[in-house]
mmCIF file of C-alpha atoms in Angstrom:
data_model
loop_
_atom_site.group_PDB
_atom_site.id
_atom_site.type_symbol
_atom_site.label_atom_id
_atom_site.label_comp_id
_atom_site.label_asym_id
_atom_site.label_seq_id
_atom_site.Cartn_x
_atom_site.Cartn_y
_atom_site.Cartn_z
ATOM 1 C CA UNK A 124 -8.901 25.949 -24.407
ATOM 2 C CA UNK A 125 -6.065 28.129 -25.721
ATOM 3 C CA UNK A 126 -6.769 31.857 -25.557
ATOM 4 C CA UNK A 127 -5.375 34.586 -27.757
ATOM 5 C CA UNK A 128 -5.569 37.691 -25.536
ATOM 6 C CA UNK A 129 -5.157 39.929 -28.599
ATOM 7 C CA UNK A 130 -3.801 42.802 -26.523
ATOM 8 C CA UNK A 131 -2.489 45.652 -28.670
ATOM 9 C CA UNK A 132 0.641 46.061 -26.545
ATOM 10 C CA UNK A 133 3.273 48.783 -26.776
ATOM 11 C CA UNK A 134 2.830 48.919 -30.565
ATOM 12 C CA UNK A 135 -0.807 49.918 -30.219
ATOM 13 C CA UNK A 136 -0.150 52.277 -27.344
ATOM 14 C CA UNK A 137 2.600 54.016 -29.251
ATOM 15 C CA UNK A 138 0.633 54.360 -32.517
ATOM 16 C CA UNK A 139 -0.716 57.911 -32.356
ATOM 17 C CA UNK A 140 -2.103 58.055 -35.884
ATOM 18 C CA UNK A 141 -5.652 56.775 -35.598
ATOM 19 C CA UNK A 142 -7.430 58.929 -33.049
ATOM 20 C CA UNK A 143 -6.626 62.577 -33.701
ATOM 21 C CA UNK A 144 -4.555 65.189 -31.912
ATOM 22 C CA UNK A 145 -5.549 64.039 -28.391
ATOM 23 C CA UNK A 146 -3.864 60.677 -28.927
ATOM 24 C CA UNK A 147 -0.826 62.437 -30.443
ATOM 25 C CA UNK A 148 -0.683 64.574 -27.298
ATOM 26 C CA UNK A 149 -0.904 61.435 -25.126
ATOM 27 C CA UNK A 150 1.946 59.880 -27.100
ATOM 28 C CA UNK A 151 4.106 63.039 -26.924
ATOM 29 C CA UNK A 152 3.453 63.290 -23.176
ATOM 30 C CA UNK A 153 4.703 59.734 -22.649
ATOM 31 C CA UNK A 154 7.732 60.154 -24.922
ATOM 32 C CA UNK A 155 8.743 63.509 -23.423
ATOM 33 C CA UNK A 156 8.279 62.105 -19.909
ATOM 34 C CA UNK A 157 10.616 59.231 -20.662
ATOM 35 C CA UNK A 158 13.047 61.589 -22.408
ATOM 36 C CA UNK A 159 13.129 63.934 -19.412
ATOM 37 C CA UNK A 160 13.661 60.991 -17.054
ATOM 38 C CA UNK A 161 16.633 59.882 -19.181
ATOM 39 C CA UNK A 162 17.951 63.456 -19.157
ATOM 40 C CA UNK A 163 17.561 63.675 -15.370
ATOM 41 C CA UNK A 164 19.582 60.500 -14.877
ATOM 42 C CA UNK A 165 22.257 61.767 -17.315
ATOM 43 C CA UNK A 166 22.271 65.154 -15.617
ATOM 44 C CA UNK A 167 22.808 63.623 -12.167
ATOM 45 C CA UNK A 168 25.651 61.523 -13.601
ATOM 46 C CA UNK A 169 27.166 64.589 -15.253
ATOM 47 C CA UNK A 170 27.028 66.875 -12.183
ATOM 48 C CA UNK A 171 28.201 64.153 -9.805
ATOM 49 C CA UNK A 172 31.426 63.951 -11.843
ATOM 50 C CA UNK A 173 32.623 67.030 -9.953
ATOM 51 C CA UNK A 174 33.388 64.679 -7.064
ATOM 52 C CA UNK A 175 36.196 63.235 -9.189
ATOM 53 C CA UNK A 176 38.033 66.532 -9.526
ATOM 54 C CA UNK A 177 38.151 69.578 -11.793
ATOM 55 C CA UNK A 178 39.643 67.841 -14.836
ATOM 56 C CA UNK A 179 36.895 65.219 -14.941
ATOM 57 C CA UNK A 180 34.252 67.923 -14.492
ATOM 58 C CA UNK A 181 35.768 70.012 -17.314
ATOM 59 C CA UNK A 182 35.915 67.046 -19.700
ATOM 60 C CA UNK A 183 32.303 66.230 -18.871
ATOM 61 C CA UNK A 184 31.274 69.820 -19.586
ATOM 62 C CA UNK A 185 33.058 69.634 -22.945
ATOM 63 C CA UNK A 186 30.611 66.913 -23.995
ATOM 64 C CA UNK A 187 27.743 69.409 -23.865
ATOM 65 C CA UNK A 188 29.674 71.860 -26.034
ATOM 66 C CA UNK A 189 29.692 69.550 -29.071
ATOM 67 C CA UNK A 190 27.136 69.663 -31.918
ATOM 68 C CA UNK A 191 25.508 66.445 -30.639
ATOM 69 C CA UNK A 192 25.415 67.914 -27.130
ATOM 70 C CA UNK A 193 23.663 71.043 -28.422
ATOM 71 C CA UNK A 194 21.106 68.972 -30.334
ATOM 72 C CA UNK A 195 20.351 66.912 -27.214
ATOM 73 C CA UNK A 196 19.969 70.060 -25.114
ATOM 74 C CA UNK A 197 17.635 71.547 -27.737
ATOM 75 C CA UNK A 198 15.505 68.389 -27.596
ATOM 76 C CA UNK A 199 15.491 68.611 -23.798
ATOM 77 C CA UNK A 200 14.228 72.210 -24.023
ATOM 78 C CA UNK A 201 11.414 71.111 -26.352
ATOM 79 C CA UNK A 202 10.492 68.118 -24.191
ATOM 80 C CA UNK A 203 10.517 70.191 -21.024
ATOM 81 C CA UNK A 204 8.340 72.977 -22.444
ATOM 82 C CA UNK A 205 5.795 70.611 -24.034
ATOM 83 C CA UNK A 206 5.586 68.408 -20.953
ATOM 84 C CA UNK A 207 5.040 71.440 -18.700
ATOM 85 C CA UNK A 208 2.471 73.204 -20.893
ATOM 86 C CA UNK A 209 0.485 70.046 -21.714
ATOM 87 C CA UNK A 210 0.847 68.895 -18.110
ATOM 88 C CA UNK A 211 -0.904 72.043 -16.879
ATOM 89 C CA UNK A 212 -3.790 71.322 -19.279
ATOM 90 C CA UNK A 213 -3.954 67.733 -18.037
ATOM 91 C CA UNK A 214 -3.903 68.747 -14.370
ATOM 92 C CA UNK A 215 -7.024 70.840 -14.931
ATOM 93 C CA UNK A 216 -8.659 68.132 -17.064
ATOM 94 C CA UNK A 217 -7.939 65.433 -14.492
ATOM 95 C CA UNK A 218 -9.832 67.493 -11.932
ATOM 96 C CA UNK A 219 -12.818 67.634 -14.268
ATOM 97 C CA UNK A 220 -12.181 71.202 -15.473
ATOM 98 C CA UNK A 221 -12.377 72.140 -19.159
ATOM 99 C CA UNK A 222 -13.761 68.768 -20.261
ATOM 100 C CA UNK A 223 -17.243 70.083 -21.012
ATOM 101 C CA UNK A 224 -20.556 69.471 -19.282
ATOM 102 C CA UNK A 225 -22.631 66.300 -19.477
ATOM 103 C CA UNK A 226 -25.522 66.685 -21.899
ATOM 104 C CA UNK A 227 -27.920 64.578 -23.932
ATOM 105 C CA UNK A 228 -25.802 63.441 -26.883
ATOM 106 C CA UNK A 229 -26.974 64.074 -30.432
ATOM 107 C CA UNK A 230 -25.775 62.399 -33.617
ATOM 108 C CA UNK A 231 -23.001 62.574 -34.863
ATOM 109 C CA UNK A 232 -21.922 62.414 -31.191
ATOM 110 C CA UNK A 233 -18.927 64.722 -31.137
ATOM 111 C CA UNK A 234 -17.480 64.201 -27.644
ATOM 112 C CA UNK A 235 -17.558 67.293 -25.433
ATOM 113 C CA UNK A 236 -14.322 66.288 -23.745
ATOM 114 C CA UNK A 237 -12.492 66.657 -27.061
ATOM 115 C CA UNK A 238 -13.512 70.303 -27.275
ATOM 116 C CA UNK A 239 -11.797 73.170 -29.045
ATOM 117 C CA UNK A 240 -10.282 74.522 -25.801
ATOM 118 C CA UNK A 241 -8.414 71.266 -25.270
ATOM 119 C CA UNK A 242 -7.339 71.031 -28.900
ATOM 120 C CA UNK A 243 -6.079 74.638 -28.870
ATOM 121 C CA UNK A 244 -4.118 73.967 -25.664
ATOM 122 C CA UNK A 245 -2.463 70.929 -27.293
ATOM 123 C CA UNK A 246 -1.543 72.878 -30.439
ATOM 124 C CA UNK A 247 -0.323 75.771 -28.270
ATOM 125 C CA UNK A 248 1.863 73.386 -26.219
ATOM 126 C CA UNK A 249 3.418 72.007 -29.413
ATOM 127 C CA UNK A 250 3.851 75.538 -30.809
ATOM 128 C CA UNK A 251 5.465 76.926 -27.636
ATOM 129 C CA UNK A 252 7.791 73.901 -27.471
ATOM 130 C CA UNK A 253 8.811 74.486 -31.107
ATOM 131 C CA UNK A 254 9.469 78.185 -30.417
ATOM 132 C CA UNK A 255 11.520 77.334 -27.322
ATOM 133 C CA UNK A 256 13.569 74.850 -29.346
ATOM 134 C CA UNK A 257 14.220 77.452 -32.031
ATOM 135 C CA UNK A 258 15.330 79.938 -29.354
ATOM 136 C CA UNK A 259 17.522 77.244 -27.817
ATOM 137 C CA UNK A 260 19.086 76.495 -31.206
ATOM 138 C CA UNK A 261 19.818 80.174 -31.817
ATOM 139 C CA UNK A 262 21.480 80.524 -28.380
ATOM 140 C CA UNK A 263 23.467 77.262 -28.539
ATOM 141 C CA UNK A 264 24.571 77.549 -32.170
ATOM 142 C CA UNK A 265 24.624 81.357 -32.352
ATOM 143 C CA UNK A 266 27.783 83.396 -32.330
ATOM 144 C CA UNK B 176 -36.935 27.346 -57.031
ATOM 145 C CA UNK B 177 -35.290 30.586 -58.059
ATOM 146 C CA UNK B 178 -31.708 31.033 -56.964
ATOM 147 C CA UNK B 179 -31.396 33.431 -54.043
ATOM 148 C CA UNK B 180 -29.770 36.698 -55.029
ATOM 149 C CA UNK B 181 -27.394 38.772 -52.976
ATOM 150 C CA UNK B 182 -29.206 41.998 -51.945
ATOM 151 C CA UNK B 183 -26.329 44.041 -53.295
ATOM 152 C CA UNK B 184 -25.648 42.003 -56.414
ATOM 153 C CA UNK B 185 -27.000 44.627 -58.822
ATOM 154 C CA UNK B 186 -24.483 47.194 -57.585
ATOM 155 C CA UNK B 187 -21.695 48.314 -59.938
ATOM 156 C CA UNK B 188 -19.321 49.241 -57.105
ATOM 157 C CA UNK B 189 -17.276 46.611 -55.334
ATOM 158 C CA UNK B 190 -14.983 46.672 -52.355
ATOM 159 C CA UNK B 191 -12.339 44.198 -51.239
ATOM 160 C CA UNK B 192 -13.336 42.929 -47.820
ATOM 161 C CA UNK B 193 -10.429 41.437 -45.842
ATOM 162 C CA UNK B 194 -11.657 39.364 -42.960
ATOM 163 C CA UNK B 195 -9.276 38.225 -40.215
ATOM 164 C CA UNK B 196 -9.847 34.529 -39.677
ATOM 165 C CA UNK B 197 -8.470 32.659 -36.735
ATOM 166 C CA UNK B 198 -9.323 29.871 -34.378
ATOM 167 C CA UNK B 199 -7.227 30.102 -31.195
ATOM 168 C CA UNK B 200 -7.633 26.361 -30.671
ATOM 169 C CA UNK B 201 -5.736 25.634 -33.904
ATOM 170 C CA UNK B 202 -3.918 28.790 -35.105
ATOM 171 C CA UNK B 203 -1.528 31.100 -33.315
ATOM 172 C CA UNK B 204 -2.083 34.033 -35.702
ATOM 173 C CA UNK B 205 -4.909 35.400 -37.841
ATOM 174 C CA UNK B 206 -4.957 34.959 -41.582
ATOM 175 C CA UNK B 207 -6.817 37.278 -43.882
ATOM 176 C CA UNK B 208 -9.376 36.006 -46.365
ATOM 177 C CA UNK B 209 -10.224 38.423 -49.186
ATOM 178 C CA UNK B 210 -13.604 38.762 -50.847
ATOM 179 C CA UNK B 211 -14.911 41.100 -53.548
ATOM 180 C CA UNK B 212 -18.224 42.408 -52.294
ATOM 181 C CA UNK B 213 -20.671 44.639 -54.173
ATOM 182 C CA UNK B 214 -21.958 47.608 -52.183
ATOM 183 C CA UNK B 215 -24.316 50.525 -52.317
ATOM 184 C CA UNK B 216 -24.226 53.887 -50.566
ATOM 185 C CA UNK B 217 -26.172 52.435 -47.649
ATOM 186 C CA UNK B 218 -24.334 49.108 -47.316
ATOM 187 C CA UNK B 219 -22.863 48.685 -43.855
ATOM 188 C CA UNK B 220 -19.770 46.651 -43.027
ATOM 189 C CA UNK B 221 -22.045 44.143 -41.292
ATOM 190 C CA UNK B 222 -24.174 43.821 -44.473
ATOM 191 C CA UNK B 223 -20.996 43.064 -46.421
ATOM 192 C CA UNK B 224 -19.802 40.476 -43.886
ATOM 193 C CA UNK B 225 -23.198 38.779 -43.902
ATOM 194 C CA UNK B 226 -23.142 38.854 -47.714
ATOM 195 C CA UNK B 227 -19.811 37.007 -47.615
ATOM 196 C CA UNK B 228 -21.149 34.582 -45.015
ATOM 197 C CA UNK B 229 -24.233 33.837 -47.065
ATOM 198 C CA UNK B 230 -22.737 33.582 -50.540
ATOM 199 C CA UNK B 231 -18.978 33.012 -50.301
ATOM 200 C CA UNK B 232 -17.745 31.609 -46.998
ATOM 201 C CA UNK B 233 -20.257 30.215 -44.507
ATOM 202 C CA UNK B 234 -17.554 29.682 -41.905
ATOM 203 C CA UNK B 235 -16.974 33.364 -41.080
ATOM 204 C CA UNK B 236 -17.730 33.846 -37.383
ATOM 205 C CA UNK B 237 -19.382 37.162 -36.519
ATOM 206 C CA UNK B 238 -21.581 38.201 -33.609
ATOM 207 C CA UNK B 239 -24.517 40.494 -34.350
ATOM 208 C CA UNK B 240 -28.109 41.023 -33.378
ATOM 209 C CA UNK B 241 -30.044 44.285 -33.756
ATOM 210 C CA UNK B 242 -28.273 45.767 -36.819
ATOM 211 C CA UNK B 243 -29.058 49.275 -35.550
ATOM 212 C CA UNK B 244 -26.356 50.147 -32.990
ATOM 213 C CA UNK B 245 -28.539 49.239 -30.029
ATOM 214 C CA UNK B 246 -27.267 45.868 -28.858
ATOM 215 C CA UNK B 247 -23.503 46.446 -29.058
ATOM 216 C CA UNK B 248 -22.782 42.967 -30.418
ATOM 217 C CA UNK B 249 -20.914 43.680 -33.648
ATOM 218 C CA UNK B 250 -17.941 45.661 -32.358
ATOM 219 C CA UNK B 251 -14.796 45.012 -34.385
ATOM 220 C CA UNK B 252 -11.725 46.752 -35.749
ATOM 221 C CA UNK B 253 -12.598 48.303 -39.106
ATOM 222 C CA UNK B 254 -9.626 49.619 -41.071
ATOM 223 C CA UNK B 255 -7.585 49.755 -37.872
ATOM 224 C CA UNK B 256 -10.158 51.574 -35.699
ATOM 225 C CA UNK B 257 -12.747 50.023 -33.412
ATOM 226 C CA UNK B 258 -16.329 50.522 -34.603
ATOM 227 C CA UNK B 259 -19.724 48.865 -34.805
ATOM 228 C CA UNK B 260 -20.016 46.978 -38.100
ATOM 229 C CA UNK B 261 -23.737 47.793 -38.310
ATOM 230 C CA UNK B 262 -23.077 51.505 -37.760
ATOM 231 C CA UNK B 263 -20.247 51.902 -40.288
ATOM 232 C CA UNK B 264 -21.112 52.370 -43.956
ATOM 233 C CA UNK B 265 -18.598 51.124 -46.501
ATOM 234 C CA UNK B 266 -19.118 54.284 -48.572
ATOM 235 C CA UNK B 267 -18.045 56.426 -45.602
ATOM 236 C CA UNK B 268 -14.714 54.632 -45.254
ATOM 237 C CA UNK B 269 -13.474 56.075 -48.573
ATOM 238 C CA UNK B 270 -11.338 53.028 -49.247
ATOM 239 C CA UNK B 271 -11.319 50.271 -51.849
ATOM 240 C CA UNK B 272 -10.153 47.819 -49.209
ATOM 241 C CA UNK B 273 -11.989 47.286 -45.944
ATOM 242 C CA UNK B 274 -10.127 45.238 -43.354
ATOM 243 C CA UNK B 275 -12.101 43.809 -40.454
ATOM 244 C CA UNK B 276 -10.398 42.272 -37.438
ATOM 245 C CA UNK B 277 -11.507 41.291 -33.942
ATOM 246 C CA UNK B 278 -11.379 44.075 -31.348
ATOM 247 C CA UNK B 279 -8.069 44.404 -29.543
ATOM 248 C CA UNK B 280 -7.684 43.888 -25.797
ATOM 249 C CA UNK B 281 -10.229 41.055 -25.671
ATOM 250 C CA UNK B 282 -9.495 37.338 -26.070
ATOM 251 C CA UNK B 283 -10.462 36.033 -29.507
ATOM 252 C CA UNK B 284 -13.135 33.328 -29.560
ATOM 253 C CA UNK B 285 -13.034 32.898 -33.339
ATOM 254 C CA UNK B 286 -12.586 35.151 -36.394
ATOM 255 C CA UNK B 287 -14.352 38.425 -35.484
ATOM 256 C CA UNK B 288 -15.893 37.244 -32.229
ATOM 257 C CA UNK B 289 -14.235 38.241 -28.962
ATOM 258 C CA UNK B 290 -14.912 37.269 -25.370
ATOM 259 C CA UNK B 291 -16.481 40.233 -23.529
ATOM 260 C CA UNK B 292 -16.638 38.439 -20.181
ATOM 261 C CA UNK B 293 -13.776 40.516 -18.733
ATOM 262 C CA UNK B 294 -15.602 43.759 -19.525
ATOM 263 C CA UNK B 295 -18.869 42.499 -18.032
ATOM 264 C CA UNK B 296 -17.131 41.437 -14.834
ATOM 265 C CA UNK B 297 -15.466 44.866 -14.329
ATOM 266 C CA UNK B 298 -18.818 46.453 -15.166
ATOM 267 C CA UNK B 299 -20.471 44.414 -12.397
ATOM 268 C CA UNK B 300 -17.642 45.340 -10.032
ATOM 269 C CA UNK B 301 -18.801 48.977 -10.272
ATOM 270 C CA UNK B 302 -22.155 48.033 -8.689
ATOM 271 C CA UNK B 303 -24.185 49.254 -11.676
ATOM 272 C CA UNK B 304 -27.415 49.887 -9.792
ATOM 273 C CA UNK B 305 -28.861 52.547 -7.507
ATOM 274 C CA UNK B 306 -27.697 51.999 -3.948
ATOM 275 C CA UNK B 307 -30.330 53.475 -1.708
ATOM 276 C CA UNK B 308 -32.195 51.794 1.133
ATOM 277 C CA UNK B 309 -35.308 53.720 0.211
ATOM 278 C CA UNK B 310 -35.277 52.200 -3.263
ATOM 279 C CA UNK B 311 -36.628 48.878 -1.943
ATOM 280 C CA UNK B 312 -40.136 48.328 -3.225
ATOM 281 C CA UNK B 313 -42.613 48.422 -0.372
ATOM 282 C CA UNK B 314 -46.287 49.257 -0.076
ATOM 283 C CA UNK B 315 -45.348 52.874 0.614
ATOM 284 C CA UNK B 316 -42.735 53.196 -2.143
ATOM 285 C CA UNK B 317 -42.782 56.569 -3.825
ATOM 286 C CA UNK B 318 -41.114 57.576 -7.030
ATOM 287 C CA UNK B 319 -37.825 59.483 -6.851
ATOM 288 C CA UNK B 320 -38.378 62.922 -8.298
ATOM 289 C CA UNK B 321 -35.473 64.519 -10.168
ATOM 290 C CA UNK B 322 -35.130 67.891 -11.828
ATOM 291 C CA UNK B 323 -34.099 67.969 -15.516
ATOM 292 C CA UNK B 324 -30.716 69.335 -14.383
ATOM 293 C CA UNK B 325 -30.183 66.364 -12.076
ATOM 294 C CA UNK B 326 -31.021 63.982 -14.938
ATOM 295 C CA UNK B 327 -28.613 65.781 -17.291
ATOM 296 C CA UNK B 328 -25.765 65.013 -14.879
ATOM 297 C CA UNK B 329 -25.807 61.302 -15.706
ATOM 298 C CA UNK B 330 -28.193 60.570 -18.612
ATOM 299 C CA UNK B 331 -25.428 60.732 -21.230
ATOM 300 C CA UNK B 332 -23.497 58.002 -19.444
ATOM 301 C CA UNK B 333 -26.510 55.719 -19.165
ATOM 302 C CA UNK B 334 -26.513 55.372 -22.988
ATOM 303 C CA UNK B 335 -23.696 52.798 -22.788
ATOM 304 C CA UNK B 336 -24.568 49.650 -24.766
ATOM 305 C CA UNK B 337 -21.510 47.702 -23.519
ATOM 306 C CA UNK B 338 -20.129 47.158 -27.006
ATOM 307 C CA UNK B 339 -16.578 47.357 -25.618
ATOM 308 C CA UNK B 340 -15.188 49.670 -28.317
ATOM 309 C CA UNK B 341 -13.847 52.131 -25.717
ATOM 310 C CA UNK B 342 -11.795 49.440 -23.988
ATOM 311 C CA UNK B 343 -10.460 48.344 -27.365
ATOM 312 C CA UNK B 344 -9.279 51.872 -28.277
ATOM 313 C CA UNK B 345 -7.803 52.660 -24.845
ATOM 314 C CA UNK B 346 -3.973 52.872 -24.877
ATOM 315 C CA UNK B 347 -3.780 51.836 -21.206
ATOM 316 C CA UNK B 348 -5.871 48.728 -21.856
ATOM 317 C CA UNK B 349 -3.379 47.889 -24.629
ATOM 318 C CA UNK B 350 -0.687 47.138 -22.073
ATOM 319 C CA UNK B 351 -2.384 46.724 -18.670
ATOM 320 C CA UNK B 352 -4.630 43.691 -18.437
ATOM 321 C CA UNK B 353 -5.708 44.634 -14.889
ATOM 322 C CA UNK B 354 -6.878 48.168 -15.745
ATOM 323 C CA UNK B 355 -10.590 48.623 -15.040
ATOM 324 C CA UNK B 356 -11.062 50.311 -18.412
ATOM 325 C CA UNK B 357 -13.109 53.280 -19.634
ATOM 326 C CA UNK B 358 -16.378 51.341 -19.828
ATOM 327 C CA UNK B 359 -16.431 50.376 -16.151
ATOM 328 C CA UNK B 360 -15.102 53.720 -14.895
ATOM 329 C CA UNK B 361 -17.733 55.616 -16.873
ATOM 330 C CA UNK B 362 -20.456 53.434 -15.420
ATOM 331 C CA UNK B 363 -19.097 54.163 -11.958
ATOM 332 C CA UNK B 364 -19.489 57.866 -12.743
ATOM 333 C CA UNK B 365 -22.996 57.308 -14.097
ATOM 334 C CA UNK B 366 -24.156 56.143 -10.650
ATOM 335 C CA UNK B 367 -21.966 58.479 -8.600
ATOM 336 C CA UNK B 368 -23.481 61.456 -10.465
ATOM 337 C CA UNK B 369 -27.033 60.222 -9.900
ATOM 338 C CA UNK B 370 -28.509 62.108 -6.932
ATOM 339 C CA UNK B 371 -30.735 59.114 -6.024
ATOM 340 C CA UNK B 372 -27.662 56.991 -5.380
ATOM 341 C CA UNK B 373 -25.994 56.722 -1.974
ATOM 342 C CA UNK B 374 -23.131 54.395 -2.968
ATOM 343 C CA UNK B 375 -20.577 57.035 -3.973
ATOM 344 C CA UNK B 376 -18.025 56.171 -1.280
ATOM 345 C CA UNK B 377 -18.229 52.424 -2.022
ATOM 346 C CA UNK B 378 -17.589 53.019 -5.729
ATOM 347 C CA UNK B 379 -14.819 55.552 -5.181
ATOM 348 C CA UNK B 380 -13.069 52.992 -2.976
ATOM 349 C CA UNK B 381 -13.273 50.374 -5.760
ATOM 350 C CA UNK B 382 -11.782 52.619 -8.435
ATOM 351 C CA UNK B 383 -9.107 54.208 -6.214
ATOM 352 C CA UNK B 384 -6.529 51.454 -6.677
ATOM 353 C CA UNK B 385 -3.257 50.920 -8.549
ATOM 354 C CA UNK B 386 -4.951 49.637 -11.730
ATOM 355 C CA UNK B 387 -7.951 51.896 -11.292
ATOM 356 C CA UNK B 388 -8.828 55.416 -12.334
ATOM 357 C CA UNK B 389 -5.317 56.864 -11.940
ATOM 358 C CA UNK B 390 -4.087 54.878 -14.921
ATOM 359 C CA UNK B 391 -6.300 56.886 -17.299
ATOM 360 C CA UNK B 392 -4.154 59.520 -19.028
ATOM 361 C CA UNK B 393 -6.951 61.275 -20.916
ATOM 362 C CA UNK B 394 -5.926 60.164 -24.417
ATOM 363 C CA UNK B 395 -9.613 60.490 -25.326
ATOM 364 C CA UNK B 396 -9.645 57.598 -27.832
ATOM 365 C CA UNK B 397 -12.495 55.946 -25.909
ATOM 366 C CA UNK B 398 -14.737 58.946 -26.544
ATOM 367 C CA UNK B 399 -13.803 59.095 -30.202
ATOM 368 C CA UNK B 400 -14.927 55.547 -30.934
ATOM 369 C CA UNK B 401 -18.066 55.479 -28.742
ATOM 370 C CA UNK B 402 -21.035 54.911 -31.080
ATOM 371 C CA UNK B 403 -23.576 56.302 -28.592
ATOM 372 C CA UNK B 404 -21.919 59.597 -27.602
ATOM 373 C CA UNK B 405 -21.286 58.459 -24.034
ATOM 374 C CA UNK B 406 -17.947 60.310 -23.843
ATOM 375 C CA UNK B 407 -16.165 58.054 -21.329
ATOM 376 C CA UNK B 408 -13.139 60.393 -21.178
ATOM 377 C CA UNK B 409 -15.348 63.137 -19.741
ATOM 378 C CA UNK B 410 -16.970 60.792 -17.228
ATOM 379 C CA UNK B 411 -13.603 59.539 -15.998
ATOM 380 C CA UNK B 412 -12.189 63.062 -15.511
ATOM 381 C CA UNK B 413 -15.360 64.127 -13.659
ATOM 382 C CA UNK B 414 -15.105 61.032 -11.493
ATOM 383 C CA UNK B 415 -11.510 61.892 -10.698
ATOM 384 C CA UNK B 416 -12.785 65.330 -9.652
ATOM 385 C CA UNK B 417 -14.711 63.565 -6.848
ATOM 386 C CA UNK B 418 -11.608 61.698 -5.703
ATOM 387 C CA UNK B 419 -9.507 64.859 -5.737
ATOM 388 C CA UNK B 420 -12.135 66.715 -3.736
ATOM 389 C CA UNK B 421 -13.128 69.216 -6.450
ATOM 390 C CA UNK B 422 -16.634 67.769 -6.587
ATOM 391 C CA UNK B 423 -18.810 66.769 -3.666
#
């Protein structure tokens, strides 16, 4: 008998719209993690260019001084700050801290683990990342 | 003999019910069949599907039993989100179109019916029973006394009706077919947190593997779709607390 596994796949995993801010946070955590990994690889490539002499190093540095370079660095600042702040929340949560206490559930069954503390931490992580990006923009594009 | 009337026929409101129809033996993809269904304030999605089945298309395949969110049979994707059809009122969806599809992350049997065998087998893998040599029934068997606080530690997680909605909403399950899933992990916690149970180490060993508990990233979608307030996301994080040594 043929079987349709009906797995949601990457499309379902990446769709943050249906389950509230916690799923958006999950999605942002994955995206920023991948973004930071890409940056790390690029950064190692960039700094290792010094082995090829001063002129190569200088031309590589010039790439970061362009408008596109500044935009990428601003995104890196945002990704780094969000990933760190939300990561701290997740480290506590993964140890069982801040996820509420088990209790007899009552209708309408609002899950304790999706409590206001967690939601505030997610919004704060997004807010701090946005502020850091704005500061980064002002430094990189400022006079 | 008088012609049988649809229970909701007198209603003035109608909704377009889109039902995903597929038979994996013949079709590679689902096709949607649309039906105009009358509804009242109290009409559930399951009522509407059964209305269609009775009066418009007898071939619609749907699994159901209790009609009161106790048996966990009628789990399906309703307007893109997993839910129990008997526990979801059409009037609460605030939409003129209601789309019902089979739950994701389970093989489709036909139309809205999925194969839950995978979930049941991971559930069994968690040894969902009290492991305690003293629990054997003998002539001298005594009851296990527990304080209300000890009961509170696990009672929430024993409400699971194995509907499978949590596994369907889980983003890890969406891509990892070997992941144990929130249902099984929560049931592991249910027994680990029970002070009558002595099988904690056995269960922790089962879940501490590459496709086990570490693949949960606390997206919380499982808890949001649970129709019984089990809160699998909480159970999984608490369980991880045992593995990390924060809980004894």
